[in-house]
PDB file of C-alpha atoms in Angstrom:
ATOM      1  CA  UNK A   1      98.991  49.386   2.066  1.00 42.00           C
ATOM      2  CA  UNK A   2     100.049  51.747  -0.979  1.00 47.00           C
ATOM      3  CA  UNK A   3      98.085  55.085  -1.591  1.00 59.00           C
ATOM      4  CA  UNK A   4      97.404  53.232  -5.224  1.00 72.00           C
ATOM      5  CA  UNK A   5      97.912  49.651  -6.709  1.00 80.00           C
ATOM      6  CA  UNK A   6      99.092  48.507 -10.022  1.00 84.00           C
ATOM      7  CA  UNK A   7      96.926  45.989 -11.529  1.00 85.00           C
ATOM      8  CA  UNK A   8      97.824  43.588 -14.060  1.00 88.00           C
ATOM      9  CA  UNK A   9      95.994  41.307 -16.491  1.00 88.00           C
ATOM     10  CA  UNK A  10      97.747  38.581 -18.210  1.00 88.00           C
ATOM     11  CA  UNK A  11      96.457  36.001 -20.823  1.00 88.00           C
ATOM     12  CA  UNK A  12      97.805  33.118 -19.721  1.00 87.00           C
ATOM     13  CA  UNK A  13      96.162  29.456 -21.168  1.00 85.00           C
ATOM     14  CA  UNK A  14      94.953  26.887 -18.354  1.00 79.00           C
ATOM     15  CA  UNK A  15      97.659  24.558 -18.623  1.00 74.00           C
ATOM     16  CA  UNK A  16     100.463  27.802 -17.991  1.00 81.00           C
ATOM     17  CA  UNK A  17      98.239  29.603 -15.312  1.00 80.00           C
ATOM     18  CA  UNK A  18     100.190  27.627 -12.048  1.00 74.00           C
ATOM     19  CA  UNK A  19     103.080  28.681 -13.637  1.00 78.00           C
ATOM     20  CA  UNK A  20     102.318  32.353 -14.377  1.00 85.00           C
ATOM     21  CA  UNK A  21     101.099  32.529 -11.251  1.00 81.00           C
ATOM     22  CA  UNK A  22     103.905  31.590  -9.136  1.00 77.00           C
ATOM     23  CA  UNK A  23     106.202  33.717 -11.148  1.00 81.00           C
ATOM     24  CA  UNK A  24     103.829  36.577 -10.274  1.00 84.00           C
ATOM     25  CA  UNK A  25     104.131  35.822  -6.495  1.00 78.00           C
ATOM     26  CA  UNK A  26     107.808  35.370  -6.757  1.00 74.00           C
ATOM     27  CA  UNK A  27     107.698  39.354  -8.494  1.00 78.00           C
ATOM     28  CA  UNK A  28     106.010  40.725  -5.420  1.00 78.00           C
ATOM     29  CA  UNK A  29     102.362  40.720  -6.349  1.00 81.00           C
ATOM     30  CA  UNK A  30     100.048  41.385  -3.322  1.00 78.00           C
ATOM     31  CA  UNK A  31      97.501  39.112  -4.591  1.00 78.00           C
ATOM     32  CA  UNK A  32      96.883  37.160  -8.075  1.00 82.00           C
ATOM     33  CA  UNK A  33      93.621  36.086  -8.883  1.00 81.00           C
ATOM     34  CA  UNK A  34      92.814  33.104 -11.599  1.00 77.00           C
ATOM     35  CA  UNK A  35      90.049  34.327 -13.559  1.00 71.00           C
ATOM     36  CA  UNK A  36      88.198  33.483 -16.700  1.00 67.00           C
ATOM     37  CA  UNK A  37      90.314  34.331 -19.175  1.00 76.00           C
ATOM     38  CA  UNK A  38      93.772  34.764 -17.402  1.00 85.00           C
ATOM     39  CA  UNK A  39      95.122  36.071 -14.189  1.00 88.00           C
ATOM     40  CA  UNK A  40      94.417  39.325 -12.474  1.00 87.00           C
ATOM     41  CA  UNK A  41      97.573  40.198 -10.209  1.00 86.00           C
ATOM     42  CA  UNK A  42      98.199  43.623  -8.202  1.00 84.00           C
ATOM     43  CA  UNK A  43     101.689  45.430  -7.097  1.00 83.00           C
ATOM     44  CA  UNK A  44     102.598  48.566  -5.312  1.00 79.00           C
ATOM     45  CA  UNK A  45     102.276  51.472  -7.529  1.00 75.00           C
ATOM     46  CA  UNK A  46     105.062  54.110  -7.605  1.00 65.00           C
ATOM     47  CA  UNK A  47     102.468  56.996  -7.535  1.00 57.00           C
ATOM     48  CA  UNK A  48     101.203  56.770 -11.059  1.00 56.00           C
ATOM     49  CA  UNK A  49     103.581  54.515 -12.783  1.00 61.00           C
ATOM     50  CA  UNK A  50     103.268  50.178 -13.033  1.00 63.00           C
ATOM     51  CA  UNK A  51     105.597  48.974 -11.063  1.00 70.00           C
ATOM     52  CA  UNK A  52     108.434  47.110 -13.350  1.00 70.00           C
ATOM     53  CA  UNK A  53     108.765  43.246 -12.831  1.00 70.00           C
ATOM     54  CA  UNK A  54     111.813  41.499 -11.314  1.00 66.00           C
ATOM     55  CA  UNK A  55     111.611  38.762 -12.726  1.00 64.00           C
ATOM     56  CA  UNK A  56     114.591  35.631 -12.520  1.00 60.00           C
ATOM     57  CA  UNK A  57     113.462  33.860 -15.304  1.00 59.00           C
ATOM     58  CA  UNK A  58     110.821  35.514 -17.867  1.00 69.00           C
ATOM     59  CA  UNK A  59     108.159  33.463 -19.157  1.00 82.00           C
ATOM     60  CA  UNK A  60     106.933  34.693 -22.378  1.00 86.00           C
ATOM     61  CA  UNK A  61     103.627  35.964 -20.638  1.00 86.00           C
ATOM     62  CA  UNK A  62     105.357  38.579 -19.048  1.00 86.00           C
ATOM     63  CA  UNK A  63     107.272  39.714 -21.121  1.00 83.00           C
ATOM     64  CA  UNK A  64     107.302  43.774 -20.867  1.00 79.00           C
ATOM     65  CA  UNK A  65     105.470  43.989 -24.251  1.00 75.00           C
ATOM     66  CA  UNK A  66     102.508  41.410 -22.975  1.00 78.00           C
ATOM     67  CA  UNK A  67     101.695  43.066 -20.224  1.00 79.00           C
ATOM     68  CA  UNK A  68      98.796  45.469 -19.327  1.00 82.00           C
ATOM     69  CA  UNK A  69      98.614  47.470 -16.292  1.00 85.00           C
ATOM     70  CA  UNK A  70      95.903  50.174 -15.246  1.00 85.00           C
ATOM     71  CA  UNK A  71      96.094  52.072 -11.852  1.00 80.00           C
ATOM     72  CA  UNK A  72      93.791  51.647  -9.036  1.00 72.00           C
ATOM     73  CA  UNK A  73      93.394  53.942  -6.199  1.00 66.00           C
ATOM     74  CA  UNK A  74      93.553  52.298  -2.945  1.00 61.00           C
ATOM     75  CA  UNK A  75      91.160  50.203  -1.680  1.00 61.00           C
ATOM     76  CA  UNK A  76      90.814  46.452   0.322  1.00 62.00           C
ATOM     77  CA  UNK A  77      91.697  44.129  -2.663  1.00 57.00           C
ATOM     78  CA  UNK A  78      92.552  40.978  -0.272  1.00 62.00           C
ATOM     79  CA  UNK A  79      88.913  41.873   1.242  1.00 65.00           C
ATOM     80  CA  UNK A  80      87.437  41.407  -2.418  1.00 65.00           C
ATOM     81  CA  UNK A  81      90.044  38.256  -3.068  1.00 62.00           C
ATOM     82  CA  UNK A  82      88.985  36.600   0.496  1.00 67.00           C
ATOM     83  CA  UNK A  83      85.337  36.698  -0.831  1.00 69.00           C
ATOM     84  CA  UNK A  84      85.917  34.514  -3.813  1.00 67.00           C
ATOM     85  CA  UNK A  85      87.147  31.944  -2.024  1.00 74.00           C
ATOM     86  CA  UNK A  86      85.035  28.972  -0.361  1.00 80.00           C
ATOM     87  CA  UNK A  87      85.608  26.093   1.594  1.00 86.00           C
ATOM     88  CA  UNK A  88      86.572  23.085  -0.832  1.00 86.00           C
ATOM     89  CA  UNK A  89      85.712  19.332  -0.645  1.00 89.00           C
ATOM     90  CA  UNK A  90      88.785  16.760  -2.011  1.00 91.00           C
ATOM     91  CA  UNK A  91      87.310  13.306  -0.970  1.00 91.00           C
ATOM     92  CA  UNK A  92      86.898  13.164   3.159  1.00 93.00           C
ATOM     93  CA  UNK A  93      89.383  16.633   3.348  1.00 94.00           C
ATOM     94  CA  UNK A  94      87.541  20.353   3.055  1.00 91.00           C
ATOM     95  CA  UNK A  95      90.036  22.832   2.710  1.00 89.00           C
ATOM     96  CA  UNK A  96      88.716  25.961   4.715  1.00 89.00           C
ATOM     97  CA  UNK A  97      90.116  29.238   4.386  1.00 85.00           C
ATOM     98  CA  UNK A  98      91.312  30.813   7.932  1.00 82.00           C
ATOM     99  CA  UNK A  99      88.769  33.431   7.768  1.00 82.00           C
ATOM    100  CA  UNK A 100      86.548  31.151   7.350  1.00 81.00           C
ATOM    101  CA  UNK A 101      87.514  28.674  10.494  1.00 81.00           C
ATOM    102  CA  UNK A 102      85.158  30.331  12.562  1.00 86.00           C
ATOM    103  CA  UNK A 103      81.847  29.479  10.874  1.00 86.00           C
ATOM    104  CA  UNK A 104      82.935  26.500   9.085  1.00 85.00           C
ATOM    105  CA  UNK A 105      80.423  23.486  10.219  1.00 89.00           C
ATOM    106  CA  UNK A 106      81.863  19.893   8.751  1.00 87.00           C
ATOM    107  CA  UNK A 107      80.232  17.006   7.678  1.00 86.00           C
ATOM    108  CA  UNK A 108      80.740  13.991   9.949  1.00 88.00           C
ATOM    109  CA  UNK A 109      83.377  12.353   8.094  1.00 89.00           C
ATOM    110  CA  UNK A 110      85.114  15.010   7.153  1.00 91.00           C
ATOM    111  CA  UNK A 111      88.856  16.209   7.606  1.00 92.00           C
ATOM    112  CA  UNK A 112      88.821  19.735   8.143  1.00 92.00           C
ATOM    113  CA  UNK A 113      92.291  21.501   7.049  1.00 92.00           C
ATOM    114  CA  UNK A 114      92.642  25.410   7.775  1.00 90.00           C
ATOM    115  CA  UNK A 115      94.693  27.140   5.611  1.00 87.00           C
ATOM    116  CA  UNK A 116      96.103  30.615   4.821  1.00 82.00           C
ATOM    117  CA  UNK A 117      98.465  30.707   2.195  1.00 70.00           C
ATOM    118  CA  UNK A 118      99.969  33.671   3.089  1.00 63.00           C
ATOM    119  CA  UNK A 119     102.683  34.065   0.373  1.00 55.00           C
ATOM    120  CA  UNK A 120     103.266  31.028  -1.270  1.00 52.00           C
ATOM    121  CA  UNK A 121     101.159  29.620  -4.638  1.00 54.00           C
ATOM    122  CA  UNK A 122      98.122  28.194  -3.488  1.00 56.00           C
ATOM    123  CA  UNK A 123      94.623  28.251  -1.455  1.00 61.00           C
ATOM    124  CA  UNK A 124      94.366  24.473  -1.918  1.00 66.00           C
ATOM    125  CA  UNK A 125      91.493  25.175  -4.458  1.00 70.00           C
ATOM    126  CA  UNK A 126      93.339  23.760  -7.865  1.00 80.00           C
ATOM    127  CA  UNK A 127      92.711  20.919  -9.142  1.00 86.00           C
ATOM    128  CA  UNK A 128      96.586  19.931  -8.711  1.00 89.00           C
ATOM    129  CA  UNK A 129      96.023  20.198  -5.155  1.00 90.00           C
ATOM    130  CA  UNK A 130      92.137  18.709  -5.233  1.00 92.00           C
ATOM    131  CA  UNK A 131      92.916  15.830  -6.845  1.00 94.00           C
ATOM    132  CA  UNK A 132      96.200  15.185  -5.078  1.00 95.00           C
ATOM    133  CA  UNK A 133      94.175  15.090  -2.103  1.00 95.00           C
ATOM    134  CA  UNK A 134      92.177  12.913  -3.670  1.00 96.00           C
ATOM    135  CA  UNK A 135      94.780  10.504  -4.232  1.00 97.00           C
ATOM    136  CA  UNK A 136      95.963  10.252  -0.829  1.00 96.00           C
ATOM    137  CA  UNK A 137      92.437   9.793   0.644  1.00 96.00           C
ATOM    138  CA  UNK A 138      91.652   6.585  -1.363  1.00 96.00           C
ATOM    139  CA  UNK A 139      95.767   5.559   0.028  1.00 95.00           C
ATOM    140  CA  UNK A 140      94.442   5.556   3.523  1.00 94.00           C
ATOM    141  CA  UNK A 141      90.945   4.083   2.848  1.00 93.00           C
ATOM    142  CA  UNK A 142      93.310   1.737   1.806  1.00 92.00           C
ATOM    143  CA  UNK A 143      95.036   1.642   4.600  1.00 93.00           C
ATOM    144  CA  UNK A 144      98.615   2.255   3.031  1.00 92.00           C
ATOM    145  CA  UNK A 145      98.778   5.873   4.699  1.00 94.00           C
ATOM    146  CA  UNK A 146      98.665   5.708   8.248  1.00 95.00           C
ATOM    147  CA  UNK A 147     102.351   5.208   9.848  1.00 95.00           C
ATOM    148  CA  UNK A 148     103.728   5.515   6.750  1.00 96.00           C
ATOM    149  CA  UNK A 149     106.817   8.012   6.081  1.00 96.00           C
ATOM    150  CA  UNK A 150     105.695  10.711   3.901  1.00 97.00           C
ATOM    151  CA  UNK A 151     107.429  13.808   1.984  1.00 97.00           C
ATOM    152  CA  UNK A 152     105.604  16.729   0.156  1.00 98.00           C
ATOM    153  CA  UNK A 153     108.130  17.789  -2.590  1.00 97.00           C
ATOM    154  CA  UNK A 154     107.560  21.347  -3.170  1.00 94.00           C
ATOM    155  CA  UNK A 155     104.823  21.648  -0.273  1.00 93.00           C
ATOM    156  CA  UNK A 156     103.735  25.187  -0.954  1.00 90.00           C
ATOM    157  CA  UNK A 157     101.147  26.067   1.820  1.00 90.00           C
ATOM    158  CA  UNK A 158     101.840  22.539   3.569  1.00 94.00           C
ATOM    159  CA  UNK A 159      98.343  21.197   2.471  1.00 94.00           C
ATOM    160  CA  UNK A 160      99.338  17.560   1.418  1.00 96.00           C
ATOM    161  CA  UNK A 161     101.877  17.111   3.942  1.00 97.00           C
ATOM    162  CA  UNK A 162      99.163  18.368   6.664  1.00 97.00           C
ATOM    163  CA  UNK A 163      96.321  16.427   4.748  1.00 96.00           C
ATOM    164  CA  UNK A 164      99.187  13.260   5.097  1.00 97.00           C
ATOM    165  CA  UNK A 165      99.718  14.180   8.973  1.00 97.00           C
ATOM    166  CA  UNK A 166      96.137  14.459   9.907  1.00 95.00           C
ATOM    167  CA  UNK A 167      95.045  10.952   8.887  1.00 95.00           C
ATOM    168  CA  UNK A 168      98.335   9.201  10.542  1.00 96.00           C
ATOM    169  CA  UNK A 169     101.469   9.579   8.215  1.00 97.00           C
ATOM    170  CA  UNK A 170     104.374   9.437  10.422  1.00 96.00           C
ATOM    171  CA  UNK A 171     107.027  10.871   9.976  1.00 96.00           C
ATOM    172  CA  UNK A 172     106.471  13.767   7.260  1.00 97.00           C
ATOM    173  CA  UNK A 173     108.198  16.127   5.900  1.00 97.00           C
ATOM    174  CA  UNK A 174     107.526  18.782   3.793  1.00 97.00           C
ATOM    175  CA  UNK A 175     110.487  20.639   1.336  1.00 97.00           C
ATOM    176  CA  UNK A 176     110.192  23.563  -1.115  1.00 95.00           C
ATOM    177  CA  UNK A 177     113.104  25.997  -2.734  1.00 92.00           C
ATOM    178  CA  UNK A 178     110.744  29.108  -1.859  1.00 89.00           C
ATOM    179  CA  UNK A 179     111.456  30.300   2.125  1.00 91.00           C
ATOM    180  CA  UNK A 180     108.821  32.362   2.033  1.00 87.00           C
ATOM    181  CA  UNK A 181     106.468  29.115   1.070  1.00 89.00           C
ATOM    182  CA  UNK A 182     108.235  26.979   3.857  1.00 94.00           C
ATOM    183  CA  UNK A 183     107.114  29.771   6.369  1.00 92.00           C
ATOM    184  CA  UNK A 184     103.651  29.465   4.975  1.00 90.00           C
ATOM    185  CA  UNK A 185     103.728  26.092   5.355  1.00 94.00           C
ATOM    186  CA  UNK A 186     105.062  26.295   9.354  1.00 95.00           C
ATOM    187  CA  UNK A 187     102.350  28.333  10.617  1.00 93.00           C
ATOM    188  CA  UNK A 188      99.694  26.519   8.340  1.00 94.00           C
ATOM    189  CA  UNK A 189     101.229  23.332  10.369  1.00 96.00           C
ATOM    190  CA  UNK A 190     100.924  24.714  13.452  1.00 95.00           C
ATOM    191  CA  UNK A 191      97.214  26.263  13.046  1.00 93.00           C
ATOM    192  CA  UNK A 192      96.495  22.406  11.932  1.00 95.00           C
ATOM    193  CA  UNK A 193      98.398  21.041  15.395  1.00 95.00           C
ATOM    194  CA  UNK A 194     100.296  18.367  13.190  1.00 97.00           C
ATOM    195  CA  UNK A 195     103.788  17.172  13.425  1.00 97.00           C
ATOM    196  CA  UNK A 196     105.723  17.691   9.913  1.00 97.00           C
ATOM    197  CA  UNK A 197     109.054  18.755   9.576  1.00 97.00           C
ATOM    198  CA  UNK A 198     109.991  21.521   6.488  1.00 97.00           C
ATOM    199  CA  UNK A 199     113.362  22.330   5.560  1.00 96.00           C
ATOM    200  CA  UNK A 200     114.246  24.781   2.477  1.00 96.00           C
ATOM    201  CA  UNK A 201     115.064  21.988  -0.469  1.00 96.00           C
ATOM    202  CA  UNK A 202     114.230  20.128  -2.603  1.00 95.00           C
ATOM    203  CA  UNK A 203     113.628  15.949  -3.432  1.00 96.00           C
ATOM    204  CA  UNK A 204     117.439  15.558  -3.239  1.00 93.00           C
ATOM    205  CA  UNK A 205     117.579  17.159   0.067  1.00 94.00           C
ATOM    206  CA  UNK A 206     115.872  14.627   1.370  1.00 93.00           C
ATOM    207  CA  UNK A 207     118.370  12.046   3.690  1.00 88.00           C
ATOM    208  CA  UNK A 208     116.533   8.766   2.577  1.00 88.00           C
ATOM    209  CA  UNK A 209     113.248   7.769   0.853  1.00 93.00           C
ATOM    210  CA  UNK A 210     109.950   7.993   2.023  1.00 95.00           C
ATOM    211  CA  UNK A 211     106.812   5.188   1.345  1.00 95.00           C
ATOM    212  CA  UNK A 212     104.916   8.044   0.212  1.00 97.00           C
ATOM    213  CA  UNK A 213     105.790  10.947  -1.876  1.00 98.00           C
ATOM    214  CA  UNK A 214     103.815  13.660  -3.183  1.00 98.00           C
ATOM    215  CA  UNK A 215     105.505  16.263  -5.707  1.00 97.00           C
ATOM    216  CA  UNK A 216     102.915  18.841  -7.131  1.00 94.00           C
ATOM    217  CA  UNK A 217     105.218  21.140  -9.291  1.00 90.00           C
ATOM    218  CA  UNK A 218     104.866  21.534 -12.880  1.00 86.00           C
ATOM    219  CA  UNK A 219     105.492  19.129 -15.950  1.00 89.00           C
ATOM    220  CA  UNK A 220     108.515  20.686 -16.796  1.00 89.00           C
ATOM    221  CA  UNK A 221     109.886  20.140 -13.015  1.00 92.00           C
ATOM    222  CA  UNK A 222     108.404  16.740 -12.804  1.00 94.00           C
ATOM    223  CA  UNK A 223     110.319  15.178 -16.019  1.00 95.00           C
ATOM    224  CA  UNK A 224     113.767  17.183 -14.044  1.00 95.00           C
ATOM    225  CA  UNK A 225     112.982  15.450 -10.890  1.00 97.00           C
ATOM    226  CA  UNK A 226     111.665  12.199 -12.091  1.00 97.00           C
ATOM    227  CA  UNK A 227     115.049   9.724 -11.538  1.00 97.00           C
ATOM    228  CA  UNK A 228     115.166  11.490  -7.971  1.00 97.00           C
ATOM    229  CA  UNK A 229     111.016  11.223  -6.815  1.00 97.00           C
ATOM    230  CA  UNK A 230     110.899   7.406  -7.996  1.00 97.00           C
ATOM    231  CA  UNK A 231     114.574   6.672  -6.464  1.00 95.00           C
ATOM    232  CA  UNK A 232     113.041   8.400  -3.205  1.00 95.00           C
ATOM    233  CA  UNK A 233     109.970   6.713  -3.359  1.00 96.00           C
ATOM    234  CA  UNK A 234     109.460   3.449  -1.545  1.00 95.00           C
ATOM    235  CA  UNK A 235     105.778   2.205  -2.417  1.00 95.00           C
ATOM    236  CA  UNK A 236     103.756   5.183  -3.933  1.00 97.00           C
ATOM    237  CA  UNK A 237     104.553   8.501  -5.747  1.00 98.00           C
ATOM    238  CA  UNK A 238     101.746  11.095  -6.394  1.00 98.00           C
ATOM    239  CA  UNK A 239     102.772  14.070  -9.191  1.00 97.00           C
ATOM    240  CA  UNK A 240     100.866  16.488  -9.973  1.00 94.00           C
ATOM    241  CA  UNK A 241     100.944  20.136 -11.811  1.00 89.00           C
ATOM    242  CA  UNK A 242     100.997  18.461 -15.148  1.00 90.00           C
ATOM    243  CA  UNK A 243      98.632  19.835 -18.118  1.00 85.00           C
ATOM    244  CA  UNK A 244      96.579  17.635 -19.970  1.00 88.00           C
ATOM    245  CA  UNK A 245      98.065  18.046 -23.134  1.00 86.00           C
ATOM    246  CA  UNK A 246     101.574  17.135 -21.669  1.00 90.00           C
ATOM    247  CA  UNK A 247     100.325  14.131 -19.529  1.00 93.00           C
ATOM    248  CA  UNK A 248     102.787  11.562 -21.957  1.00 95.00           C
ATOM    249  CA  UNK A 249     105.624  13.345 -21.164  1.00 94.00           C
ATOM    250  CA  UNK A 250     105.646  12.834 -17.186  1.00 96.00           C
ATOM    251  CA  UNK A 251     104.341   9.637 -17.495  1.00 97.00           C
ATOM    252  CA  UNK A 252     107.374   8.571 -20.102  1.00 97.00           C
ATOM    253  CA  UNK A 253     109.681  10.587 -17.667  1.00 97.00           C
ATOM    254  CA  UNK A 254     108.424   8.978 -14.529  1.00 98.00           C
ATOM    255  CA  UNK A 255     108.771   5.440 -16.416  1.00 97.00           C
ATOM    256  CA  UNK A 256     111.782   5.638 -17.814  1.00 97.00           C
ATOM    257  CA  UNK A 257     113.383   6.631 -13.716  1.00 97.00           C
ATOM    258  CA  UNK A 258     112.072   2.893 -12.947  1.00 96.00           C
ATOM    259  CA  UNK A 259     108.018   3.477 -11.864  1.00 97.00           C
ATOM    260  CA  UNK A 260     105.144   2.019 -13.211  1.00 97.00           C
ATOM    261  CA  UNK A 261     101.729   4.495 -13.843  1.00 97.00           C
ATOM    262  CA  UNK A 262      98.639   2.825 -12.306  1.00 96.00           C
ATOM    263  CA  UNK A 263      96.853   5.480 -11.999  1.00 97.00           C
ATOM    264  CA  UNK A 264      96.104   8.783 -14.556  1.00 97.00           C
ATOM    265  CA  UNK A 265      93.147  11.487 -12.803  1.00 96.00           C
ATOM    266  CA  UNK A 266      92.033  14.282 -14.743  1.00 94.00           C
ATOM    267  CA  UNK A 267      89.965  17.658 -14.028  1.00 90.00           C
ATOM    268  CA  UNK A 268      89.883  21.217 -15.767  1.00 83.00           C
ATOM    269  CA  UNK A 269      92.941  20.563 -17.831  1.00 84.00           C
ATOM    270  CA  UNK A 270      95.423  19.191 -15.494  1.00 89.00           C
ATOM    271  CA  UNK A 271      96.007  15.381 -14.076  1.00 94.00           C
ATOM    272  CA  UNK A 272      97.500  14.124 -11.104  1.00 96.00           C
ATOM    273  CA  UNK A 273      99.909  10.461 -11.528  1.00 98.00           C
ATOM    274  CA  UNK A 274      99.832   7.659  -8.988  1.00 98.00           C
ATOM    275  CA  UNK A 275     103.005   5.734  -9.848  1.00 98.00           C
ATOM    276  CA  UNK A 276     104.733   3.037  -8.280  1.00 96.00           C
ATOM    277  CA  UNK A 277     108.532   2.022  -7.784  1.00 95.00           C
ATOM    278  CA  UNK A 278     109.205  -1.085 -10.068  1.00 92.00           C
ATOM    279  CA  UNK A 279     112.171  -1.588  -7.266  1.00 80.00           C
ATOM    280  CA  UNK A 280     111.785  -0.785  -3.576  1.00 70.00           C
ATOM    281  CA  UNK A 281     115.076   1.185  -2.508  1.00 58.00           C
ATOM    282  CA  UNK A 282     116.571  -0.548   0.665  1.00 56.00           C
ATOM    283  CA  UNK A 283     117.421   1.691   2.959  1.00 55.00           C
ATOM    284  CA  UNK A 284     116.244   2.031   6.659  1.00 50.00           C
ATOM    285  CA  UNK A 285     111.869   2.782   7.101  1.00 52.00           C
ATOM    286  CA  UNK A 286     112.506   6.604   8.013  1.00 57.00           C
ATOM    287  CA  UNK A 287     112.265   9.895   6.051  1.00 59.00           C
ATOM    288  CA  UNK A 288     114.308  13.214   7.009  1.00 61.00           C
ATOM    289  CA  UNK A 289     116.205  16.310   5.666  1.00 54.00           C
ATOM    290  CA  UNK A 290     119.614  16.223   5.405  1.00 50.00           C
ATOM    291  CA  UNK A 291     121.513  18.211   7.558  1.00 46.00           C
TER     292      UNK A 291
END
């Protein structure tokens, strides 16, 4: 732990915060908090001075001359982070934090996931992820979940593939560009005792389509990726990470690559798709990363 911490408050809109926020993680932050009116993140302070961003590709938030820092002297700011967060319920599936585990008494239907999320975007308590959960736990009420072949596209902690595993997807495999979120997602896998497989990738890494797939990126990503997720998606694509206000766009994008929208969910300024393949790809019932 540094003898002092850099904190830094950004204004960031709703619909730009999942964004913001993994940029921040991908800079190093030690923590990043969503708050009222923006994000709260905190780096390593070189004695007295803010710490200066690496950042790949600058979103206008962070620009140099948006950004406000102040210097904290040491103290336990995961301690104060931890205590924010609460278990959270997404149809039959509570999301309970680790440190949590211990204490956590569930309802009688309920599917308990334990996460950490380490260093990759994501306790599981956005609405992306809440109402992707959602999504797949009306799929198996339905009973189109269980032994199906499912892939998480950009899996993050490994929620939705775990969520996926736990009620009787088989096989699934979970893919994201970040290593550091694929390691996440391995010991988040293993403290849930499921069987998923995660590879460094992306959608086109994938050897063959999968009757499920579950992408929760960001609009801008999803309209990129759209001609891949519906051509690797055999009966039922779930996006998610989309903004309100740009809800058209991925639903034209995903469209136009050959799906069909039947479903549009919204909370706190974001929406999660359920789209369908208007032609079922045929290729062998199986899902797996390329070698």
């Amino acid at each position: 732990m540094p003898d002092a911490t850099a904190r830094l408050e950004v204004a960031v809109r709703p619909e730009r915060r999942e964004l913001v926020s993994a940029h921040l993680w991908a800079a190093g932050a030690l923590g990043v908090l969503d708050g009222g009116d923006g994000l709260t993140a905190w780096f390593p302070a070189a004695g007295a001075t803010a710490p200066v961003l690496d950042l790949h590709s600058p979103v206008p938030e962070l620009l140099p001359t948006a950004l406000h820092w102040s210097i904290e002297a040491d103290r336990d700011w995961q301690a104060e982070w931890k205590a924010t967060i609460a278990p959270v319920d997404a149809g039959r599936f509570t999301i309970v934090p680790t440190w949590l585990a211990d204490g956590h008494r569930p309802r009688p239907d309920e599917e308990t996931l334990v996460l950490d999320p380490g260093r990759a975007f994501g306790t599981g308590h956005h609405a992306t992820t809440t109402l992707c959960l959602e999504l797949l736990d009306d799929l198996d009420l339905g009973d189109a979940l269980a032994g199906r072949a499912v892939a998480d596209v950009g899996c993050g902690t490994g929620v939705l593939a775990i969520a996926a595993a736990r009620r009787g997807a088989s096989p699934v495999v979970g893919v994201d560009i970040d290593a550091d979120a694929v390691a996440v997602s391995r010991a988040n896998v293993a403290a849930n005792d499921v069987d998923v497989e995660l590879a460094i990738g992306s959608v086109g890494d994938l050897a063959g389509p999968a009757d499920i797939v579950c992408a929760n990126l960001v609009t801008d990503v999803v309209v990129q990726l759209a001609d891949a997720l519906v051509a690797h998606t055999r009966q039922a694509l779930i996006v998610s990470g989309v903004a309100s206000a740009r809800r058209d766009l991925a639903a034209a994008a995903l469209e136009r690559a050959g799906a069909r929208v039947d479903e549009v969910r919204t909370r706190d300024g974001w929406v999660a798709l359920l789209a369908r393949p208007l032609d079922t790809p045929d290729t062998p019932d199986t899902v797996e990363v390329a070698p």
